Structures are given as structure tokens and as C-alpha cells.
Short mmCIF file of C-alpha atoms in Angstrom, two decimals:
data_model
loop_
_atom_site.label_atom_id
_atom_site.label_comp_id
_atom_site.label_asym_id
_atom_site.label_seq_id
_atom_site.Cartn_x
_atom_site.Cartn_y
_atom_site.Cartn_z
CA MET A 21 -103.95 -97.45 -170.40
CA THR A 22 -104.93 -100.22 -172.81
CA SER A 23 -108.51 -98.90 -172.73
CA GLU A 24 -107.22 -95.96 -174.78
CA VAL A 25 -105.69 -98.11 -177.54
CA VAL A 26 -107.76 -101.33 -177.53
CA GLU A 27 -111.04 -100.43 -179.19
CA ASN A 28 -112.57 -103.91 -179.33
CA GLU A 29 -111.48 -106.42 -176.69
CA PHE A 30 -112.83 -109.50 -178.51
CA GLU A 31 -111.05 -108.45 -181.70
CA PHE A 32 -107.84 -107.70 -179.75
CA TYR A 33 -107.68 -111.31 -178.51
CA SER A 34 -108.96 -113.11 -181.61
CA LYS A 35 -106.58 -111.22 -183.92
CA ALA A 36 -103.62 -112.17 -181.71
CA GLU A 37 -104.65 -115.83 -181.73
CA LYS A 38 -104.87 -115.75 -185.51
CA TYR A 39 -101.46 -114.08 -185.79
CA TRP A 40 -99.71 -116.75 -183.69
CA LYS A 41 -101.39 -119.59 -185.58
CA ASP A 42 -99.42 -118.49 -188.66
CA VAL A 43 -96.05 -118.18 -186.87
CA PRO A 44 -93.53 -121.02 -187.46
CA ALA A 45 -93.12 -123.32 -184.42
CA THR A 46 -89.39 -122.56 -184.15
CA VAL A 47 -87.17 -120.55 -181.81
CA ASP A 48 -86.86 -117.91 -184.54
CA GLY A 49 -90.65 -117.82 -184.84
CA MET A 50 -91.05 -117.42 -181.06
CA LEU A 51 -88.62 -114.49 -181.12
CA GLY A 52 -89.98 -112.70 -184.17
CA GLY A 53 -86.93 -113.38 -186.31
CA TYR A 54 -84.46 -112.63 -183.50
CA GLY A 55 -83.59 -116.24 -182.69
CA HIS A 56 -79.93 -115.25 -182.38
CA ILE A 57 -80.64 -113.39 -179.11
CA SER A 58 -82.01 -116.50 -177.36
CA SER A 59 -78.78 -117.42 -175.55
CA ILE A 60 -78.18 -113.84 -174.36
CA ASP A 61 -81.75 -113.77 -173.06
CA ILE A 62 -81.56 -117.14 -171.28
CA ASN A 63 -78.17 -116.45 -169.67
CA SER A 64 -79.38 -113.13 -168.24
CA SER A 65 -82.61 -114.70 -167.02
CA ARG A 66 -80.69 -117.51 -165.30
CA LYS A 67 -78.48 -115.03 -163.40
CA PHE A 68 -81.53 -112.98 -162.42
CA LEU A 69 -83.44 -116.04 -161.20
CA GLN A 70 -80.61 -117.74 -159.36
CA ARG A 71 -80.28 -114.91 -156.87
CA PHE A 72 -83.64 -116.03 -155.44
CA LEU A 73 -82.69 -119.73 -155.42
CA TRP A 74 -79.56 -119.30 -153.29
CA ASP A 75 -79.45 -120.71 -149.77
CA GLY A 76 -81.14 -118.67 -147.08
CA PRO A 77 -84.25 -118.57 -144.89
CA ASN A 78 -86.38 -116.93 -147.63
CA ARG A 79 -84.97 -118.99 -150.49
CA THR A 80 -87.36 -119.67 -153.37
CA GLY A 81 -87.91 -123.39 -153.86
CA THR A 82 -87.07 -125.43 -156.97
CA THR A 83 -89.90 -127.96 -156.99
CA ARG A 84 -92.22 -126.60 -159.65
CA ALA A 85 -92.33 -123.72 -162.17
CA LEU A 86 -94.95 -122.42 -164.57
CA ASP A 87 -94.02 -121.06 -168.02
CA CYS A 88 -96.68 -118.58 -169.24
CA GLY A 89 -96.90 -117.86 -172.95
CA ALA A 90 -94.55 -120.81 -173.27
CA GLY A 91 -94.70 -121.28 -177.04
CA ILE A 92 -92.65 -124.33 -178.07
CA GLY A 93 -90.88 -124.36 -174.70
CA ARG A 94 -87.72 -122.32 -175.38
CA ILE A 95 -87.67 -121.01 -171.78
CA THR A 96 -88.88 -124.29 -170.30
CA LYS A 97 -86.06 -126.19 -172.02
CA ARG A 98 -83.15 -123.87 -171.38
CA LEU A 99 -84.06 -122.00 -168.17
CA LEU A 100 -86.70 -123.80 -166.12
CA LEU A 101 -86.12 -127.55 -166.58
CA PRO A 102 -82.41 -127.25 -165.60
CA LEU A 103 -83.42 -125.54 -162.33
CA PHE A 104 -86.78 -127.08 -161.33
CA LYS A 105 -87.96 -130.64 -160.75
CA THR A 106 -91.15 -130.17 -162.78
CA VAL A 107 -92.57 -127.50 -165.08
CA ASP A 108 -96.05 -126.70 -166.39
CA MET A 109 -96.55 -124.83 -169.66
CA VAL A 110 -99.44 -122.65 -170.81
CA ASP A 111 -99.92 -121.16 -174.27
CA VAL A 112 -102.88 -120.17 -176.43
CA THR A 113 -101.52 -121.89 -179.57
CA GLU A 114 -102.06 -125.66 -179.60
CA ASP A 115 -99.54 -126.26 -182.42
CA PHE A 116 -96.76 -124.75 -180.30
CA LEU A 117 -97.51 -127.06 -177.37
CA THR A 118 -97.61 -130.05 -179.72
CA LYS A 119 -94.21 -129.05 -181.12
CA ALA A 120 -92.88 -128.62 -177.56
CA LYS A 121 -93.27 -132.34 -176.89
CA SER A 122 -90.58 -133.13 -179.48
CA TYR A 123 -88.52 -129.93 -179.03
CA LEU A 124 -88.00 -130.56 -175.30
CA GLY A 125 -86.57 -134.04 -175.86
CA GLU A 126 -86.02 -136.47 -172.98
CA GLU A 127 -86.17 -133.74 -170.32
CA GLY A 128 -89.71 -133.00 -171.48
CA ARG A 129 -90.84 -135.95 -169.36
CA ARG A 130 -90.64 -133.55 -166.41
CA VAL A 131 -93.27 -131.26 -167.95
CA ARG A 132 -96.39 -132.25 -166.04
CA ASN A 133 -99.06 -130.24 -167.83
CA TYR A 134 -99.50 -128.54 -171.19
CA PHE A 135 -102.35 -126.05 -170.80
CA CYS A 136 -103.78 -124.66 -174.04
CA CYS A 137 -105.40 -121.43 -172.88
CA GLY A 138 -105.16 -117.64 -173.10
CA LEU A 139 -103.77 -116.12 -169.90
CA GLN A 140 -106.89 -113.98 -169.53
CA ASP A 141 -108.78 -117.26 -168.92
CA PHE A 142 -106.08 -119.20 -167.07
CA SER A 143 -105.89 -119.77 -163.32
CA PRO A 144 -102.72 -121.29 -161.87
CA GLU A 145 -103.43 -123.99 -159.31
CA PRO A 146 -103.35 -122.30 -155.87
CA ASN A 147 -100.25 -122.73 -153.68
CA SER A 148 -98.46 -124.78 -156.35
CA TYR A 149 -95.56 -122.92 -157.95
CA ASP A 150 -92.17 -121.73 -156.72
CA VAL A 151 -91.72 -119.57 -159.83
CA ILE A 152 -94.28 -118.32 -162.35
CA TRP A 153 -92.37 -117.05 -165.38
CA ILE A 154 -94.23 -114.67 -167.75
CA GLN A 155 -92.14 -113.57 -170.74
CA TRP A 156 -93.05 -111.62 -173.87
CA VAL A 157 -96.77 -112.15 -173.41
CA ILE A 158 -98.20 -109.44 -171.11
CA GLY A 159 -98.76 -107.26 -174.18
CA HIS A 160 -101.49 -109.67 -175.23
CA LEU A 161 -103.57 -108.85 -172.12
CA THR A 162 -105.59 -105.73 -171.38
CA ASP A 163 -104.67 -103.86 -168.18
CA ASN A 164 -107.63 -105.31 -166.28
CA HIS A 165 -106.97 -108.85 -167.46
CA LEU A 166 -103.25 -108.53 -166.66
CA SER A 167 -103.98 -107.27 -163.16
CA ASP A 168 -106.49 -110.07 -162.57
CA PHE A 169 -104.11 -112.68 -163.94
CA LEU A 170 -101.32 -111.46 -161.64
CA LYS A 171 -103.70 -111.75 -158.67
CA ARG A 172 -104.35 -115.38 -159.64
CA CYS A 173 -100.59 -115.90 -159.99
CA ARG A 174 -100.06 -114.54 -156.50
CA ALA A 175 -102.52 -117.15 -155.20
CA GLY A 176 -100.62 -119.80 -157.20
CA LEU A 177 -97.33 -119.26 -155.36
CA ARG A 178 -95.87 -121.60 -152.79
CA PRO A 179 -94.18 -120.05 -149.70
CA ASN A 180 -91.30 -117.78 -150.83
CA GLY A 181 -92.40 -118.21 -154.44
CA ILE A 182 -92.01 -115.41 -156.98
CA VAL A 183 -93.72 -114.16 -160.12
CA VAL A 184 -91.34 -112.97 -162.85
CA ILE A 185 -92.30 -110.75 -165.79
CA LYS A 186 -89.80 -110.20 -168.59
CA ASP A 187 -91.03 -108.03 -171.44
CA ASN A 188 -90.61 -105.09 -173.77
CA MET A 189 -91.05 -101.62 -172.29
CA ALA A 190 -92.15 -98.54 -174.24
CA GLN A 191 -90.41 -95.20 -173.67
CA GLU A 192 -93.71 -93.52 -172.79
CA GLY A 193 -97.35 -94.53 -172.48
CA VAL A 194 -98.94 -97.52 -174.21
CA ILE A 195 -98.20 -98.36 -177.86
CA MET A 196 -100.43 -100.61 -179.96
CA ASP A 197 -98.95 -103.08 -182.45
CA ASP A 198 -101.61 -103.88 -185.04
CA VAL A 199 -99.55 -106.64 -186.65
CA ASP A 200 -99.63 -109.11 -183.74
CA SER A 201 -102.42 -107.32 -181.82
CA SER A 202 -100.41 -106.50 -178.72
CA VAL A 203 -99.56 -103.47 -176.61
CA CYS A 204 -96.24 -102.27 -175.21
CA ARG A 205 -96.44 -100.36 -171.92
CA ASP A 206 -93.93 -98.09 -170.29
CA LEU A 207 -92.29 -98.92 -166.95
CA ASP A 208 -94.61 -96.76 -164.86
CA VAL A 209 -97.74 -98.38 -166.31
CA VAL A 210 -96.38 -101.89 -165.65
CA ARG A 211 -95.36 -101.00 -162.09
CA LYS A 212 -98.85 -99.61 -161.42
CA ILE A 213 -100.49 -102.83 -162.66
CA ILE A 214 -98.15 -104.89 -160.46
CA ARG A 215 -99.12 -102.81 -157.42
CA ARG A 216 -102.81 -103.02 -158.35
CA ALA A 217 -102.52 -106.81 -158.31
CA GLY A 218 -101.30 -106.63 -154.70
CA LEU A 219 -97.77 -107.74 -155.56
CA HIS A 220 -94.59 -106.27 -154.09
CA LEU A 221 -91.64 -105.63 -156.42
CA LEU A 222 -88.48 -107.42 -155.22
CA ALA A 223 -86.12 -106.70 -158.11
CA GLU A 224 -86.07 -104.96 -161.48
CA GLU A 225 -83.38 -105.22 -164.13
CA ARG A 226 -82.84 -104.00 -167.68
CA GLN A 227 -81.65 -106.60 -170.19
CA GLU A 228 -78.24 -105.80 -171.67
CA ASN A 229 -76.68 -106.69 -175.02
CA PHE A 230 -79.87 -106.81 -177.06
CA PRO A 231 -80.01 -105.21 -180.55
CA ASP A 232 -80.41 -101.42 -180.47
CA GLU A 233 -83.43 -101.43 -182.76
CA ILE A 234 -85.73 -103.39 -180.45
CA TYR A 235 -87.60 -102.17 -177.37
CA HIS A 236 -85.80 -102.04 -174.05
CA VAL A 237 -86.52 -105.26 -172.14
CA TYR A 238 -86.96 -105.37 -168.36
CA THR A 239 -87.27 -108.22 -165.88
CA PHE A 240 -89.33 -107.86 -162.67
CA ALA A 241 -89.51 -110.24 -159.71
CA MET A 242 -92.41 -109.91 -157.28
CA ARG A 243 -94.48 -111.69 -154.67
#
């Protein structure tokens, strides 16, 4: 439970904002010095996502996606724009979104909105998105705020839409990182929060071929 490790909620959020303001607006900056894993990450994410985009009566649409904690648009550029007609991006750091406009190049014309906002305060437009992608950012939300945000994401889905979380998982419990003011939860804690938000887990997968020294990374699809 984040209530056990986050002593001051205001400080938890403000310290994280300050941390990201000092991070270089580069792929390496977005990945904490592990820029070399970006292609492995994107290729796995594409395979995971495409299983829901295949033909069929319950196929997830490809009209519009939302990239949460988007940074400079690494995922928007390489995963979402190639698969969806339009993409919206949301991130708490204005400099990252400014950088995204040049980083995305010509394809960036299909990014409709750049929302500068913390996810604890962000509400996706109801019934608007086929896929809401949330990667390496849930650790910056308390349990209650994460659950509430996922409820708002559920309301933001179009028919057959999905919410995807891809993030680090602790071996046990909840671990606080004082450097970037984030938490890392174990699988059971994350699954409980997903259920609490009224979402049903459709698929869960562990990322392969990442460096041994980093946390295990899991991807969840839900609606």
C-alpha cells in the first residue's frame, strides 16, 4: 500500500515533478539511461497490442489512442502512430511535450492534443479512445489516485477499447524510490488496484530480454 510508504502526498507529487524537470528530453532521459532497450520494448509492446487489433467481432479499433506519461513521445512515435489514425499525449512536464513536436516529425501532425497534466488530475474524454496506453508512470500515483484514474480511463474507452499498463513490478510489497519520488508495486498489489477500478484483466505478460539488473516489467491489458 502506498499509504505505508508515501508520508506526504503533496511532497510525493511535487518532488517527482521537480525530478523530471531536470531530466534531458531524450529517449535516454525517458528511459533512465537505458535508451538501448527502447527497440526491444517497442517490439514486444507491438506484438502484445496487435493481438487485440486483429479481425474479429470484438476487435479493438484503431481510430484513436492516448499515451499517458508520454514524455517526448517515444511510444507515440514508434508504437501508437503507426497503428492508430490519431493519438493524444499527456505528460506532467511541459518541456517534454514541447520537444515531442519536433521529435515526432511529420507524423506528429496526427497528434491531436498535448495535455500538460499529472495523471492524478487528468480525465480522458469519455467514450473516445480505442487504446489508453500507460507505461512507466503508475509509480508516480498513490493507490487511490491510480484506482480513480483507471476508473476515468474505463469511461474513456470506445466499444471494445482497452487500457494497457506496462510497468516495473517489485518482487514483494511496495518499494519507495526517493530519487524520482515513485513507488514500485508487486503484481498482487497492481492486480488488486485494477480490480478495484472495476476493470477486468484480459492479458498479462512479462517482458523478456531486458537487462537483469532492472525490475521485472509486466504488461496488462484490461477493459
